Amino acid sequence: MELQHILHMNGGEGDTSYAKNSSYQNLVLTKAKPVLERCMRELLPANLPNINKCIKVADLGCSSGPNTLLTAWNIIQSIDKVGQEKKNALEPPTIQIFLNDLFQNDFNSVFKSLPSFYRKLEKENGRKIGSCQIAAMPGSFYGRLFPEESMHFLHSSYGLHWLSQVPSGLVTESGISVNKGSIYSSKASCPPAQKAYLDQFMKDFTTFLRMHSELGTVGFTWPNTPYFHV
């Protein structure tokens, strides 16, 4: 079975869950919010309804836990803020957000949080239920996820450093790991291991850009950590 069909972050809300062990990623999302707002200013036209009255967004590598809906919240807040800055702004557009991660991701926990998320959105943003629609799109973001020219904005934070497969050349013919059994590239990795990870990252990132350039999107990424294989 392919790794993308079985791997996932720890679900639920237990002590070892991703939800309880992702505070650093939360900090990055908070610090990156101004960049997100700047991207939205570049994306949104002067007349918001020109985007078919619906802005379609995808969060690639959403995982589960509070960070998932924090990302959705930041995206919605950024869109509404830009809309409010426009003179003679009309009704805010409907926002459709697709949450993407591997097939075994704990989407159920995310969905259980949606009612309270929608209530908060209505209270603080004045968005009526139905003006924002959140759905799941499981699968690897290194493959085809959406039809051509179907999306307006892609977001990915702490996802693109995960590789699509184990880099070739990490194990010798005698079965010895050249990366000392580690699953990621670091300063302690030997040059052949570092090159193997870099080569795989270049292949994956090229595939990612080619695949998603066909969607007609503006992308926002934050791939600034060591490469992991999945």
One Martini backbone bead per residue (centre of mass of N, CA, C, O) as a GRO file, in nm:
protein
  230
    1MET     BB    1   0.097   0.035   0.021
    2GLU     BB    2   0.077   0.353   0.007
    3LEU     BB    3   0.179   0.596   0.219
    4GLN     BB    4  -0.057   0.809   0.165
    5HIS     BB    5  -0.280   0.591   0.285
    6ILE     BB    6  -0.147   0.576   0.606
    7LEU     BB    7  -0.053   0.853   0.668
    8HIS     BB    8  -0.044   1.064   0.975
    9MET     BB    9  -0.147   1.253   1.206
   10ASN     BB   10  -0.234   1.271   1.517
   11GLY     BB   11  -0.530   1.237   1.641
   12GLY     BB   12  -0.730   1.412   1.821
   13GLU     BB   13  -0.680   1.521   2.196
   14GLY     BB   14  -0.436   1.406   2.301
   15ASP     BB   15  -0.112   1.420   2.417
   16THR     BB   16  -0.009   1.299   2.112
   17SER     BB   17  -0.140   1.499   1.948
   18TYR     BB   18  -0.136   1.746   1.718
   19ALA     BB   19  -0.323   1.945   1.869
   20LYS     BB   20  -0.105   1.938   2.130
   21ASN     BB   21   0.167   1.961   1.904
   22SER     BB   22   0.129   2.286   1.742
   23SER     BB   23   0.245   2.570   1.845
   24TYR     BB   24   0.456   2.654   1.635
   25GLN     BB   25   0.264   2.661   1.391
   26ASN     BB   26   0.085   2.878   1.516
   27LEU     BB   27   0.299   3.102   1.521
   28VAL     BB   28   0.345   3.114   1.216
   29LEU     BB   29   0.057   3.191   1.133
   30THR     BB   30   0.058   3.461   1.284
   31LYS     BB   31   0.314   3.589   1.143
   32ALA     BB   32   0.190   3.538   0.838
   33LYS     BB   33  -0.068   3.714   0.808
   34PRO     BB   34   0.041   3.967   0.650
   35VAL     BB   35   0.105   3.800   0.395
   36LEU     BB   36  -0.182   3.709   0.340
   37GLU     BB   37  -0.301   3.993   0.302
   38ARG     BB   38  -0.119   4.071   0.063
   39CYS     BB   39  -0.216   3.850  -0.127
   40MET     BB   40  -0.514   3.942  -0.132
   41ARG     BB   41  -0.461   4.222  -0.257
   42GLU     BB   42  -0.350   4.092  -0.524
   43LEU     BB   43  -0.603   3.913  -0.594
   44LEU     BB   44  -0.820   4.113  -0.549
   45PRO     BB   45  -1.036   4.290  -0.692
   46ALA     BB   46  -1.209   4.579  -0.680
   47ASN     BB   47  -1.449   4.378  -0.766
   48LEU     BB   48  -1.546   4.106  -0.602
   49PRO     BB   49  -1.790   3.977  -0.781
   50ASN     BB   50  -1.604   3.890  -1.029
   51ILE     BB   51  -1.560   3.604  -0.867
   52ASN     BB   52  -1.845   3.465  -0.900
   53LYS     BB   53  -1.913   3.521  -0.584
   54CYS     BB   54  -1.663   3.305  -0.544
   55ILE     BB   55  -1.412   3.197  -0.327
   56LYS     BB   56  -1.147   2.965  -0.392
   57VAL     BB   57  -0.997   2.753  -0.143
   58ALA     BB   58  -0.678   2.600  -0.031
   59ASP     BB   59  -0.550   2.376   0.223
   60LEU     BB   60  -0.231   2.239   0.221
   61GLY     BB   61  -0.189   2.056   0.490
   62CYS     BB   62  -0.400   2.087   0.749
   63SER     BB   63  -0.482   1.875   0.923
   64SER     BB   64  -0.547   1.893   1.277
   65GLY     BB   65  -0.707   2.111   1.475
   66PRO     BB   66  -0.677   2.448   1.551
   67ASN     BB   67  -0.505   2.527   1.293
   68THR     BB   68  -0.708   2.472   1.071
   69LEU     BB   69  -0.921   2.702   1.153
   70LEU     BB   70  -0.719   2.931   1.166
   71THR     BB   71  -0.662   2.944   0.869
   72ALA     BB   72  -0.950   2.995   0.779
   73TRP     BB   73  -0.984   3.253   0.943
   74ASN     BB   74  -0.754   3.420   0.814
   75ILE     BB   75  -0.867   3.413   0.529
   76ILE     BB   76  -1.139   3.546   0.584
   77GLN     BB   77  -1.031   3.803   0.719
   78SER     BB   78  -0.866   3.898   0.472
   79ILE     BB   79  -1.097   3.923   0.272
   80ASP     BB   80  -1.276   4.119   0.442
   81LYS     BB   81  -1.068   4.343   0.478
   82VAL     BB   82  -1.034   4.412   0.180
   83GLY     BB   83  -1.333   4.468   0.126
   84GLN     BB   84  -1.354   4.711   0.336
   85GLU     BB   85  -1.135   4.891   0.182
   86LYS     BB   86  -1.335   4.914  -0.031
   87LYS     BB   87  -1.508   5.108  -0.215
   88ASN     BB   88  -1.828   5.025  -0.246
   89ALA     BB   89  -1.884   4.769  -0.113
   90LEU     BB   90  -2.026   4.477  -0.131
   91GLU     BB   91  -2.112   4.190  -0.089
   92PRO     BB   92  -1.969   3.941   0.036
   93PRO     BB   93  -1.828   3.671  -0.061
   94THR     BB   94  -1.821   3.359  -0.110
   95ILE     BB   95  -1.657   3.092   0.076
   96GLN     BB   96  -1.446   2.823  -0.039
   97ILE     BB   97  -1.304   2.557   0.161
   98PHE     BB   98  -1.033   2.332   0.118
   99LEU     BB   99  -0.932   2.050   0.297
  100ASN     BB  100  -0.598   1.920   0.287
  101ASP     BB  101  -0.504   1.571   0.305
  102LEU     BB  102  -0.454   1.282   0.390
  103PHE     BB  103  -0.671   1.017   0.413
  104GLN     BB  104  -0.609   0.974   0.746
  105ASN     BB  105  -0.712   1.220   0.837
  106ASP     BB  106  -0.878   1.407   1.102
  107PHE     BB  107  -1.168   1.532   0.990
  108ASN     BB  108  -1.382   1.486   1.212
  109SER     BB  109  -1.276   1.693   1.419
  110VAL     BB  110  -1.319   1.936   1.238
  111PHE     BB  111  -1.629   1.907   1.188
  112LYS     BB  112  -1.710   1.932   1.495
  113SER     BB  113  -1.609   2.251   1.493
  114LEU     BB  114  -1.794   2.411   1.289
  115PRO     BB  115  -2.037   2.529   1.441
  116SER     BB  116  -1.866   2.725   1.623
  117PHE     BB  117  -1.726   2.865   1.387
  118TYR     BB  118  -1.980   2.984   1.251
  119ARG     BB  119  -2.078   3.146   1.496
  120LYS     BB  120  -1.827   3.326   1.520
  121LEU     BB  121  -1.844   3.442   1.233
  122GLU     BB  122  -2.120   3.580   1.273
  123LYS     BB  123  -2.047   3.756   1.522
  124GLU     BB  124  -1.765   3.896   1.408
  125ASN     BB  125  -1.842   3.922   1.072
  126GLY     BB  126  -2.151   3.877   0.975
  127ARG     BB  127  -2.168   3.587   0.872
  128LYS     BB  128  -2.368   3.384   0.731
  129ILE     BB  129  -2.492   3.096   0.700
  130GLY     BB  130  -2.323   2.995   0.389
  131SER     BB  131  -2.087   3.212   0.324
  132CYS     BB  132  -1.926   2.956   0.439
  133GLN     BB  133  -1.747   2.672   0.295
  134ILE     BB  134  -1.647   2.354   0.431
  135ALA     BB  135  -1.417   2.112   0.297
  136ALA     BB  136  -1.293   1.806   0.177
  137MET     BB  137  -0.956   1.704   0.018
  138PRO     BB  138  -0.827   1.419  -0.027
  139GLY     BB  139  -0.474   1.394  -0.063
  140SER     BB  140  -0.208   1.456  -0.257
  141PHE     BB  141  -0.037   1.760  -0.349
  142TYR     BB  142   0.129   1.589  -0.584
  143GLY     BB  143  -0.152   1.577  -0.707
  144ARG     BB  144  -0.460   1.561  -0.827
  145LEU     BB  145  -0.747   1.771  -0.700
  146PHE     BB  146  -0.828   1.978  -0.932
  147PRO     BB  147  -0.949   2.150  -1.162
  148GLU     BB  148  -0.903   2.353  -1.402
  149GLU     BB  149  -0.953   2.671  -1.319
  150SER     BB  150  -1.088   2.647  -0.994
  151MET     BB  151  -0.887   2.839  -0.840
  152HIS     BB  152  -0.763   3.125  -0.637
  153PHE     BB  153  -0.630   2.984  -0.366
  154LEU     BB  154  -0.322   2.887  -0.204
  155HIS     BB  155  -0.239   2.706   0.100
  156SER     BB  156   0.086   2.655   0.280
  157SER     BB  157   0.186   2.518   0.605
  158TYR     BB  158   0.398   2.295   0.687
  159GLY     BB  159   0.423   2.080   0.405
  160LEU     BB  160   0.662   2.088   0.174
  161HIS     BB  161   0.878   1.916   0.349
  162TRP     BB  162   0.710   1.684   0.261
  163LEU     BB  163   0.765   1.402   0.102
  164SER     BB  164   0.651   1.161  -0.132
  165GLN     BB  165   0.929   1.002  -0.071
  166VAL     BB  166   1.186   0.808  -0.043
  167PRO     BB  167   1.490   0.865  -0.101
  168SER     BB  168   1.727   0.779  -0.300
  169GLY     BB  169   2.027   0.640  -0.150
  170LEU     BB  170   1.995   0.574   0.177
  171VAL     BB  171   2.066   0.272   0.098
  172THR     BB  172   2.263   0.024   0.090
  173GLU     BB  173   2.326  -0.289  -0.034
  174SER     BB  174   2.356  -0.387   0.284
  175GLY     BB  175   2.130  -0.203   0.450
  176ILE     BB  176   2.257   0.077   0.514
  177SER     BB  177   2.220   0.378   0.658
  178VAL     BB  178   2.331   0.711   0.566
  179ASN     BB  179   2.122   0.858   0.802
  180LYS     BB  180   2.108   0.710   1.082
  181GLY     BB  181   1.779   0.650   1.073
  182SER     BB  182   1.666   0.899   0.966
  183ILE     BB  183   1.371   1.100   0.834
  184TYR     BB  184   1.578   1.346   0.798
  185SER     BB  185   1.726   1.651   0.720
  186SER     BB  186   2.053   1.760   0.837
  187LYS     BB  187   2.354   1.867   0.955
  188ALA     BB  188   2.423   1.556   1.033
  189SER     BB  189   2.411   1.485   0.756
  190CYS     BB  190   2.535   1.352   0.497
  191PRO     BB  191   2.594   1.451   0.182
  192PRO     BB  192   2.433   1.222   0.035
  193ALA     BB  193   2.171   1.270   0.197
  194GLN     BB  194   2.127   1.567   0.131
  195LYS     BB  195   2.111   1.523  -0.176
  196ALA     BB  196   1.870   1.329  -0.179
  197TYR     BB  197   1.669   1.529  -0.054
  198LEU     BB  198   1.705   1.759  -0.257
  199ASP     BB  199   1.625   1.606  -0.512
  200GLN     BB  200   1.339   1.530  -0.414
  201PHE     BB  201   1.240   1.817  -0.364
  202MET     BB  202   1.272   1.921  -0.654
  203LYS     BB  203   1.072   1.725  -0.777
  204ASP     BB  204   0.826   1.793  -0.599
  205PHE     BB  205   0.814   2.104  -0.643
  206THR     BB  206   0.781   2.091  -0.946
  207THR     BB  207   0.519   1.932  -0.939
  208PHE     BB  208   0.357   2.131  -0.771
  209LEU     BB  209   0.376   2.377  -0.963
  210ARG     BB  210   0.264   2.242  -1.217
  211MET     BB  211  -0.009   2.139  -1.105
  212HIS     BB  212  -0.107   2.436  -0.979
  213SER     BB  213  -0.080   2.628  -1.232
  214GLU     BB  214  -0.360   2.513  -1.363
  215LEU     BB  215  -0.566   2.670  -1.146
  216GLY     BB  216  -0.538   2.982  -1.114
  217THR     BB  217  -0.322   3.083  -0.883
  218VAL     BB  218  -0.233   3.198  -0.557
  219GLY     BB  219   0.049   3.144  -0.360
  220PHE     BB  220   0.116   3.017  -0.014
  221THR     BB  221   0.425   2.960   0.156
  222TRP     BB  222   0.627   2.760   0.429
  223PRO     BB  223   0.929   2.600   0.344
  224ASN     BB  224   1.151   2.606   0.643
  225THR     BB  225   1.223   2.297   0.671
  226PRO     BB  226   1.313   2.004   0.688
  227TYR     BB  227   1.329   1.713   0.520
  228PHE     BB  228   1.072   1.477   0.474
  229HIS     BB  229   0.961   1.149   0.474
  230VAL     BB  230   0.647   0.948   0.366
   0.00000   0.00000   0.00000
